[in-house]
Amino acid sequence: QVQLVESGGGLVQAGGSLRLSCAASGRTFMGWFRQPPGKEREFVAAISWIPGNTYYADFVKGRFTISRDNAKNTVYLQMNSLKPEDTAVYYCAAKSSLGISTMSREYDYWGQGTQVTVSS
């Protein structure tokens, strides 16, 4: 029913910026997760159908911004002041039920992931 496609990953030096995009969001709560090398998948940010309703993990507050363009069915993750520890595979996820969640098990649809590498 829902197919998610991430784009915008790549290689960037520390302190730089990247913007990730996720197509085909639809009328759902959307979230971004990431999985660093050798670590568990972790929550990054989430946004509801109402753009102003957002939530962030503590380690990205003030640096990352999640937004969505409902007309284009696209969710974005603007990442500024990137650090080497931000290096990870980033995943877009969709949650069909109401309410923002930081738990990956609560999301129903997942993208294939996009690699973000931050050099030191």
mmCIF file of N, CA, C and O in Angstrom, residues 36-119:
data_model
loop_
_atom_site.group_PDB
_atom_site.id
_atom_site.type_symbol
_atom_site.label_atom_id
_atom_site.label_comp_id
_atom_site.label_asym_id
_atom_site.label_seq_id
_atom_site.Cartn_x
_atom_site.Cartn_y
_atom_site.Cartn_z
ATOM 1 N N PRO A 36 23.789 3.126 13.150
ATOM 2 C CA PRO A 36 25.240 3.273 12.997
ATOM 3 C C PRO A 36 25.907 1.905 12.880
ATOM 4 O O PRO A 36 25.337 0.890 13.297
ATOM 5 N N PRO A 37 27.119 1.858 12.353
ATOM 6 C CA PRO A 37 27.824 0.579 12.241
ATOM 7 C C PRO A 37 27.992 -0.086 13.600
ATOM 8 O O PRO A 37 28.461 0.534 14.550
ATOM 9 N N GLY A 38 27.592 -1.347 13.689
ATOM 10 C CA GLY A 38 27.754 -2.110 14.912
ATOM 11 C C GLY A 38 26.819 -1.741 16.043
ATOM 12 O O GLY A 38 27.004 -2.220 17.168
ATOM 13 N N LYS A 39 25.822 -0.910 15.785
ATOM 14 C CA LYS A 39 24.900 -0.484 16.836
ATOM 15 C C LYS A 39 23.454 -0.789 16.460
ATOM 16 O O LYS A 39 23.155 -1.137 15.321
ATOM 17 N N GLU A 40 22.562 -0.641 17.431
ATOM 18 C CA GLU A 40 21.150 -0.885 17.211
ATOM 19 C C GLU A 40 20.507 0.292 16.494
ATOM 20 O O GLU A 40 20.992 1.423 16.543
ATOM 21 N N ARG A 41 19.403 0.013 15.833
ATOM 22 C CA ARG A 41 18.652 1.072 15.180
ATOM 23 C C ARG A 41 18.078 2.022 16.236
ATOM 24 O O ARG A 41 17.573 1.588 17.273
ATOM 25 N N GLU A 42 18.159 3.317 15.972
ATOM 26 C CA GLU A 42 17.720 4.303 16.932
ATOM 27 C C GLU A 42 16.830 5.357 16.282
ATOM 28 O O GLU A 42 16.955 5.667 15.101
ATOM 29 N N PHE A 43 15.943 5.905 17.088
ATOM 30 C CA PHE A 43 15.018 6.929 16.637
ATOM 31 C C PHE A 43 15.739 8.249 16.434
ATOM 32 O O PHE A 43 16.616 8.617 17.213
ATOM 33 N N VAL A 44 15.343 8.978 15.389
ATOM 34 C CA VAL A 44 15.931 10.280 15.096
ATOM 35 C C VAL A 44 14.905 11.399 15.220
ATOM 36 O O VAL A 44 15.089 12.348 15.977
ATOM 37 N N ALA A 45 13.805 11.295 14.469
ATOM 38 C CA ALA A 45 12.801 12.356 14.459
ATOM 39 C C ALA A 45 11.496 11.820 13.906
ATOM 40 O O ALA A 45 11.475 10.829 13.177
ATOM 41 N N ALA A 46 10.394 12.493 14.242
ATOM 42 C CA ALA A 46 9.087 12.099 13.742
ATOM 43 C C ALA A 46 8.214 13.328 13.534
ATOM 44 O O ALA A 46 8.412 14.366 14.172
ATOM 45 N N ILE A 47 7.236 13.194 12.643
ATOM 46 C CA ILE A 47 6.319 14.286 12.340
ATOM 47 C C ILE A 47 4.949 13.707 12.009
ATOM 48 O O ILE A 47 4.842 12.653 11.388
ATOM 49 N N SER A 48 3.907 14.409 12.428
ATOM 50 C CA SER A 48 2.546 13.976 12.157
ATOM 51 C C SER A 48 2.048 14.543 10.839
ATOM 52 O O SER A 48 2.769 15.255 10.138
ATOM 53 N N TRP A 49 0.801 14.222 10.481
ATOM 54 C CA TRP A 49 0.192 14.789 9.294
ATOM 55 C C TRP A 49 0.130 16.302 9.401
ATOM 56 O O TRP A 49 0.240 17.003 8.399
ATOM 57 N N ILE A 50 -0.059 16.798 10.623
ATOM 58 C CA ILE A 50 0.021 18.228 10.881
ATOM 59 C C ILE A 50 1.489 18.583 11.040
ATOM 60 O O ILE A 50 2.139 18.123 11.970
ATOM 61 N N PRO A 51 2.026 19.391 10.135
ATOM 62 C CA PRO A 51 3.481 19.634 10.112
ATOM 63 C C PRO A 51 4.074 20.154 11.416
ATOM 64 O O PRO A 51 5.237 19.874 11.717
ATOM 65 N N GLY A 52 3.315 20.909 12.200
ATOM 66 C CA GLY A 52 3.847 21.487 13.418
ATOM 67 C C GLY A 52 4.066 20.512 14.555
ATOM 68 O O GLY A 52 4.733 20.852 15.539
ATOM 69 N N ASN A 53 3.539 19.314 14.450
ATOM 70 C CA ASN A 53 3.661 18.307 15.501
ATOM 71 C C ASN A 53 4.886 17.446 15.232
ATOM 72 O O ASN A 53 4.844 16.533 14.413
ATOM 73 N N THR A 54 5.989 17.752 15.929
ATOM 74 C CA THR A 54 7.254 17.046 15.710
ATOM 75 C C THR A 54 7.862 16.580 17.018
ATOM 76 O O THR A 54 7.520 17.062 18.095
ATOM 77 N N TYR A 55 8.797 15.635 16.904
ATOM 78 C CA TYR A 55 9.511 15.114 18.061
ATOM 79 C C TYR A 55 10.897 14.697 17.622
ATOM 80 O O TYR A 55 11.072 14.131 16.546
ATOM 81 N N TYR A 56 11.902 14.967 18.482
ATOM 82 C CA TYR A 56 13.287 14.692 18.145
ATOM 83 C C TYR A 56 13.996 13.919 19.237
ATOM 84 O O TYR A 56 13.718 14.101 20.425
ATOM 85 N N ALA A 57 14.932 13.086 18.827
ATOM 86 C CA ALA A 57 15.846 12.482 19.784
ATOM 87 C C ALA A 57 16.750 13.565 20.353
ATOM 88 O O ALA A 57 17.068 14.548 19.672
ATOM 89 N N ASP A 58 17.171 13.392 21.599
ATOM 90 C CA ASP A 58 17.971 14.415 22.264
ATOM 91 C C ASP A 58 19.263 14.725 21.517
ATOM 92 O O ASP A 58 19.707 15.879 21.483
ATOM 93 N N PHE A 59 19.868 13.722 20.914
ATOM 94 C CA PHE A 59 21.180 13.929 20.315
ATOM 95 C C PHE A 59 21.145 14.688 18.995
ATOM 96 O O PHE A 59 22.199 15.022 18.452
ATOM 97 N N VAL A 60 19.949 14.988 18.474
ATOM 98 C CA VAL A 60 19.860 15.758 17.229
ATOM 99 C C VAL A 60 19.140 17.089 17.403
ATOM 100 O O VAL A 60 19.089 17.878 16.449
ATOM 101 N N LYS A 61 18.613 17.358 18.577
ATOM 102 C CA LYS A 61 17.904 18.613 18.808
ATOM 103 C C LYS A 61 18.819 19.808 18.563
ATOM 104 O O LYS A 61 19.947 19.855 19.035
ATOM 105 N N GLY A 62 18.308 20.766 17.796
ATOM 106 C CA GLY A 62 19.090 21.934 17.464
ATOM 107 C C GLY A 62 19.945 21.772 16.230
ATOM 108 O O GLY A 62 20.501 22.755 15.730
ATOM 109 N N ARG A 63 20.063 20.553 15.725
ATOM 110 C CA ARG A 63 20.867 20.301 14.538
ATOM 111 C C ARG A 63 20.035 19.779 13.368
ATOM 112 O O ARG A 63 20.281 20.148 12.220
ATOM 113 N N PHE A 64 19.080 18.906 13.657
ATOM 114 C CA PHE A 64 18.258 18.306 12.612
ATOM 115 C C PHE A 64 16.852 18.894 12.642
ATOM 116 O O PHE A 64 16.332 19.242 13.708
ATOM 117 N N THR A 65 16.220 18.974 11.481
ATOM 118 C CA THR A 65 14.858 19.456 11.371
ATOM 119 C C THR A 65 14.066 18.545 10.450
ATOM 120 O O THR A 65 14.471 18.308 9.309
ATOM 121 N N ILE A 66 12.949 18.030 10.949
ATOM 122 C CA ILE A 66 12.070 17.213 10.129
ATOM 123 C C ILE A 66 10.926 18.085 9.624
ATOM 124 O O ILE A 66 10.403 18.926 10.356
ATOM 125 N N SER A 67 10.549 17.897 8.381
ATOM 126 C CA SER A 67 9.449 18.641 7.789
ATOM 127 C C SER A 67 8.777 17.781 6.735
ATOM 128 O O SER A 67 9.303 16.740 6.339
ATOM 129 N N ARG A 68 7.613 18.209 6.280
ATOM 130 C CA ARG A 68 6.932 17.464 5.231
ATOM 131 C C ARG A 68 6.172 18.400 4.316
ATOM 132 O O ARG A 68 5.702 19.466 4.720
ATOM 133 N N ASP A 69 6.061 17.999 3.077
ATOM 134 C CA ASP A 69 5.286 18.702 2.078
ATOM 135 C C ASP A 69 4.182 17.750 1.660
ATOM 136 O O ASP A 69 4.405 16.842 0.854
ATOM 137 N N ASN A 70 2.989 17.940 2.220
ATOM 138 C CA ASN A 70 1.899 17.014 1.962
ATOM 139 C C ASN A 70 1.459 17.011 0.499
ATOM 140 O O ASN A 70 1.029 15.980 -0.017
ATOM 141 N N ALA A 71 1.562 18.154 -0.156
ATOM 142 C CA ALA A 71 1.188 18.235 -1.562
ATOM 143 C C ALA A 71 2.090 17.364 -2.426
ATOM 144 O O ALA A 71 1.665 16.836 -3.455
ATOM 145 N N LYS A 72 3.347 17.207 -2.009
ATOM 146 C CA LYS A 72 4.297 16.396 -2.749
ATOM 147 C C LYS A 72 4.489 15.007 -2.153
ATOM 148 O O LYS A 72 5.288 14.220 -2.664
ATOM 149 N N ASN A 73 3.765 14.715 -1.072
ATOM 150 C CA ASN A 73 3.897 13.426 -0.381
ATOM 151 C C ASN A 73 5.353 13.109 -0.061
ATOM 152 O O ASN A 73 5.833 11.993 -0.302
ATOM 153 N N THR A 74 6.040 14.085 0.498
ATOM 154 C CA THR A 74 7.459 13.952 0.771
ATOM 155 C C THR A 74 7.789 14.457 2.170
ATOM 156 O O THR A 74 7.284 15.497 2.593
ATOM 157 N N VAL A 75 8.631 13.712 2.874
ATOM 158 C CA VAL A 75 9.140 14.103 4.183
ATOM 159 C C VAL A 75 10.633 14.365 4.058
ATOM 160 O O VAL A 75 11.339 13.648 3.338
ATOM 161 N N TYR A 76 11.114 15.372 4.770
ATOM 162 C CA TYR A 76 12.510 15.758 4.692
ATOM 163 C C TYR A 76 13.167 15.687 6.061
ATOM 164 O O TYR A 76 12.523 15.847 7.089
ATOM 165 N N LEU A 77 14.463 15.460 6.048
ATOM 166 C CA LEU A 77 15.265 15.565 7.252
ATOM 167 C C LEU A 77 16.470 16.430 6.915
ATOM 168 O O LEU A 77 17.387 15.984 6.223
ATOM 169 N N GLN A 78 16.446 17.672 7.379
ATOM 170 C CA GLN A 78 17.562 18.584 7.190
ATOM 171 C C GLN A 78 18.555 18.365 8.314
ATOM 172 O O GLN A 78 18.211 18.526 9.484
ATOM 173 N N MET A 79 19.770 17.998 7.972
ATOM 174 C CA MET A 79 20.798 17.680 8.957
ATOM 175 C C MET A 79 21.923 18.698 8.844
ATOM 176 O O MET A 79 22.609 18.766 7.827
ATOM 177 N N ASN A 80 22.098 19.485 9.892
ATOM 178 C CA ASN A 80 23.147 20.491 9.947
ATOM 179 C C ASN A 80 24.154 20.140 11.030
ATOM 180 O O ASN A 80 23.875 19.342 11.917
ATOM 181 N N SER A 81 25.315 20.774 10.957
ATOM 182 C CA SER A 81 26.373 20.555 11.948
ATOM 183 C C SER A 81 26.641 19.077 12.160
ATOM 184 O O SER A 81 26.718 18.590 13.290
ATOM 185 N N LEU A 82 26.796 18.369 11.083
ATOM 186 C CA LEU A 82 26.971 16.922 11.153
ATOM 187 C C LEU A 82 28.275 16.546 11.838
ATOM 188 O O LEU A 82 29.296 17.229 11.698
ATOM 189 N N LYS A 83 28.213 15.448 12.574
ATOM 190 C CA LYS A 83 29.354 14.915 13.307
ATOM 191 C C LYS A 83 29.681 13.519 12.798
ATOM 192 O O LYS A 83 28.811 12.838 12.258
ATOM 193 N N PRO A 84 30.922 13.065 12.978
ATOM 194 C CA PRO A 84 31.258 11.703 12.557
ATOM 195 C C PRO A 84 30.339 10.645 13.171
ATOM 196 O O PRO A 84 30.046 9.639 12.517
ATOM 197 N N GLU A 85 29.869 10.860 14.395
ATOM 198 C CA GLU A 85 28.980 9.906 15.036
ATOM 199 C C GLU A 85 27.587 9.868 14.419
ATOM 200 O O GLU A 85 26.775 9.012 14.772
ATOM 201 N N ASP A 86 27.294 10.780 13.507
ATOM 202 C CA ASP A 86 26.042 10.737 12.762
ATOM 203 C C ASP A 86 26.102 9.737 11.609
ATOM 204 O O ASP A 86 25.083 9.485 10.957
ATOM 205 N N THR A 87 27.271 9.202 11.346
ATOM 206 C CA THR A 87 27.426 8.218 10.285
ATOM 207 C C THR A 87 26.538 7.007 10.553
ATOM 208 O O THR A 87 26.618 6.388 11.615
ATOM 209 N N ALA A 88 25.683 6.678 9.588
ATOM 210 C CA ALA A 88 24.734 5.588 9.768
ATOM 211 C C ALA A 88 23.942 5.391 8.487
ATOM 212 O O ALA A 88 23.993 6.219 7.576
ATOM 213 N N VAL A 89 23.207 4.294 8.447
ATOM 214 C CA VAL A 89 22.187 4.119 7.427
ATOM 215 C C VAL A 89 20.910 4.738 7.968
ATOM 216 O O VAL A 89 20.455 4.380 9.057
ATOM 217 N N TYR A 90 20.342 5.659 7.229
ATOM 218 C CA TYR A 90 19.136 6.354 7.656
ATOM 219 C C TYR A 90 17.917 5.770 6.957
ATOM 220 O O TYR A 90 17.921 5.571 5.743
ATOM 221 N N TYR A 91 16.876 5.518 7.735
ATOM 222 C CA TYR A 91 15.659 4.905 7.230
ATOM 223 C C TYR A 91 14.463 5.822 7.418
ATOM 224 O O TYR A 91 14.277 6.396 8.482
ATOM 225 N N CYS A 92 13.651 5.921 6.404
ATOM 226 C CA CYS A 92 12.358 6.571 6.490
ATOM 227 C C CYS A 92 11.319 5.524 6.857
ATOM 228 O O CYS A 92 11.356 4.398 6.347
ATOM 229 N N ALA A 93 10.396 5.874 7.743
ATOM 230 C CA ALA A 93 9.360 4.945 8.172
ATOM 231 C C ALA A 93 8.014 5.647 8.261
ATOM 232 O O ALA A 93 7.940 6.845 8.525
ATOM 233 N N ALA A 94 6.958 4.882 8.058
ATOM 234 C CA ALA A 94 5.597 5.400 8.118
ATOM 235 C C ALA A 94 4.783 4.632 9.145
ATOM 236 O O ALA A 94 4.857 3.400 9.217
ATOM 237 N N LYS A 95 4.004 5.356 9.926
ATOM 238 C CA LYS A 95 3.155 4.801 10.966
ATOM 239 C C LYS A 95 1.707 5.158 10.662
ATOM 240 O O LYS A 95 1.356 6.337 10.645
ATOM 241 N N SER A 96 0.890 4.166 10.409
ATOM 242 C CA SER A 96 -0.486 4.415 9.996
ATOM 243 C C SER A 96 -1.405 4.787 11.151
ATOM 244 O O SER A 96 -2.397 5.482 10.958
ATOM 245 N N SER A 97 -1.094 4.338 12.357
ATOM 246 C CA SER A 97 -1.920 4.649 13.511
ATOM 247 C C SER A 97 -1.615 6.049 14.035
ATOM 248 O O SER A 97 -0.579 6.628 13.734
ATOM 249 N N LEU A 98 -2.547 6.565 14.857
ATOM 250 C CA LEU A 98 -2.382 7.903 15.403
ATOM 251 C C LEU A 98 -1.346 7.931 16.513
ATOM 252 O O LEU A 98 -1.146 6.954 17.229
ATOM 253 N N GLY A 99 -0.687 9.066 16.648
ATOM 254 C CA GLY A 99 0.268 9.259 17.725
ATOM 255 C C GLY A 99 1.701 9.093 17.279
ATOM 256 O O GLY A 99 2.048 8.137 16.585
ATOM 257 N N ILE A 100 2.557 10.021 17.706
ATOM 258 C CA ILE A 100 3.982 9.932 17.394
ATOM 259 C C ILE A 100 4.624 8.882 18.289
ATOM 260 O O ILE A 100 4.342 8.798 19.484
ATOM 261 N N SER A 101 5.507 8.083 17.701
ATOM 262 C CA SER A 101 6.195 7.032 18.438
ATOM 263 C C SER A 101 7.677 7.036 18.118
ATOM 264 O O SER A 101 8.085 7.329 16.991
ATOM 265 N N THR A 102 8.492 6.714 19.128
ATOM 266 C CA THR A 102 9.931 6.556 18.946
ATOM 267 C C THR A 102 10.324 5.093 18.793
ATOM 268 O O THR A 102 11.502 4.777 18.655
ATOM 269 N N MET A 103 9.351 4.204 18.798
ATOM 270 C CA MET A 103 9.595 2.777 18.745
ATOM 271 C C MET A 103 9.471 2.265 17.314
ATOM 272 O O MET A 103 8.434 2.434 16.670
ATOM 273 N N SER A 104 10.514 1.623 16.820
ATOM 274 C CA SER A 104 10.501 1.131 15.456
ATOM 275 C C SER A 104 9.402 0.103 15.222
ATOM 276 O O SER A 104 8.849 0.020 14.115
ATOM 277 N N ARG A 105 9.050 -0.658 16.243
ATOM 278 C CA ARG A 105 8.030 -1.689 16.115
ATOM 279 C C ARG A 105 6.643 -1.115 15.867
ATOM 280 O O ARG A 105 5.744 -1.839 15.423
ATOM 281 N N GLU A 106 6.446 0.163 16.116
ATOM 282 C CA GLU A 106 5.155 0.795 15.908
ATOM 283 C C GLU A 106 4.966 1.296 14.478
ATOM 284 O O GLU A 106 3.877 1.745 14.127
ATOM 285 N N TYR A 107 5.999 1.213 13.677
ATOM 286 C CA TYR A 107 5.922 1.682 12.293
ATOM 287 C C TYR A 107 5.632 0.524 11.346
ATOM 288 O O TYR A 107 6.151 -0.584 11.510
ATOM 289 N N ASP A 108 4.810 0.798 10.353
ATOM 290 C CA ASP A 108 4.302 -0.246 9.466
ATOM 291 C C ASP A 108 5.068 -0.378 8.149
ATOM 292 O O ASP A 108 5.097 -1.459 7.554
ATOM 293 N N TYR A 109 5.658 0.704 7.685
ATOM 294 C CA TYR A 109 6.328 0.711 6.399
ATOM 295 C C TYR A 109 7.713 1.316 6.527
ATOM 296 O O TYR A 109 7.922 2.274 7.273
ATOM 297 N N TRP A 110 8.653 0.770 5.754
ATOM 298 C CA TRP A 110 10.045 1.195 5.826
ATOM 299 C C TRP A 110 10.653 1.356 4.453
ATOM 300 O O TRP A 110 10.351 0.601 3.527
ATOM 301 N N GLY A 111 11.519 2.347 4.318
ATOM 302 C CA GLY A 111 12.296 2.501 3.108
ATOM 303 C C GLY A 111 13.494 1.576 3.120
ATOM 304 O O GLY A 111 13.724 0.831 4.078
ATOM 305 N N GLN A 112 14.261 1.620 2.051
ATOM 306 C CA GLN A 112 15.409 0.724 1.917
ATOM 307 C C GLN A 112 16.647 1.220 2.653
ATOM 308 O O GLN A 112 17.599 0.456 2.846
ATOM 309 N N GLY A 113 16.646 2.464 3.065
ATOM 310 C CA GLY A 113 17.775 3.050 3.758
ATOM 311 C C GLY A 113 18.713 3.784 2.821
ATOM 312 O O GLY A 113 18.876 3.408 1.664
ATOM 313 N N THR A 114 19.333 4.831 3.333
ATOM 314 C CA THR A 114 20.324 5.581 2.577
ATOM 315 C C THR A 114 21.524 5.854 3.475
ATOM 316 O O THR A 114 21.379 6.208 4.640
ATOM 317 N N GLN A 115 22.710 5.669 2.933
ATOM 318 C CA GLN A 115 23.935 5.786 3.716
ATOM 319 C C GLN A 115 24.347 7.244 3.869
ATOM 320 O O GLN A 115 24.425 7.989 2.889
ATOM 321 N N VAL A 116 24.614 7.634 5.104
ATOM 322 C CA VAL A 116 25.179 8.944 5.407
ATOM 323 C C VAL A 116 26.526 8.721 6.076
ATOM 324 O O VAL A 116 26.612 8.035 7.097
ATOM 325 N N THR A 117 27.571 9.285 5.499
ATOM 326 C CA THR A 117 28.914 9.147 6.047
ATOM 327 C C THR A 117 29.494 10.533 6.298
ATOM 328 O O THR A 117 29.554 11.362 5.387
ATOM 329 N N VAL A 118 29.910 10.771 7.529
ATOM 330 C CA VAL A 118 30.480 12.055 7.924
ATOM 331 C C VAL A 118 31.948 11.838 8.248
ATOM 332 O O VAL A 118 32.288 11.098 9.173
ATOM 333 N N SER A 119 32.810 12.478 7.508
ATOM 334 C CA SER A 119 34.245 12.319 7.701
ATOM 335 C C SER A 119 34.744 13.271 8.775
ATOM 336 O O SER A 119 34.182 14.352 8.999
#
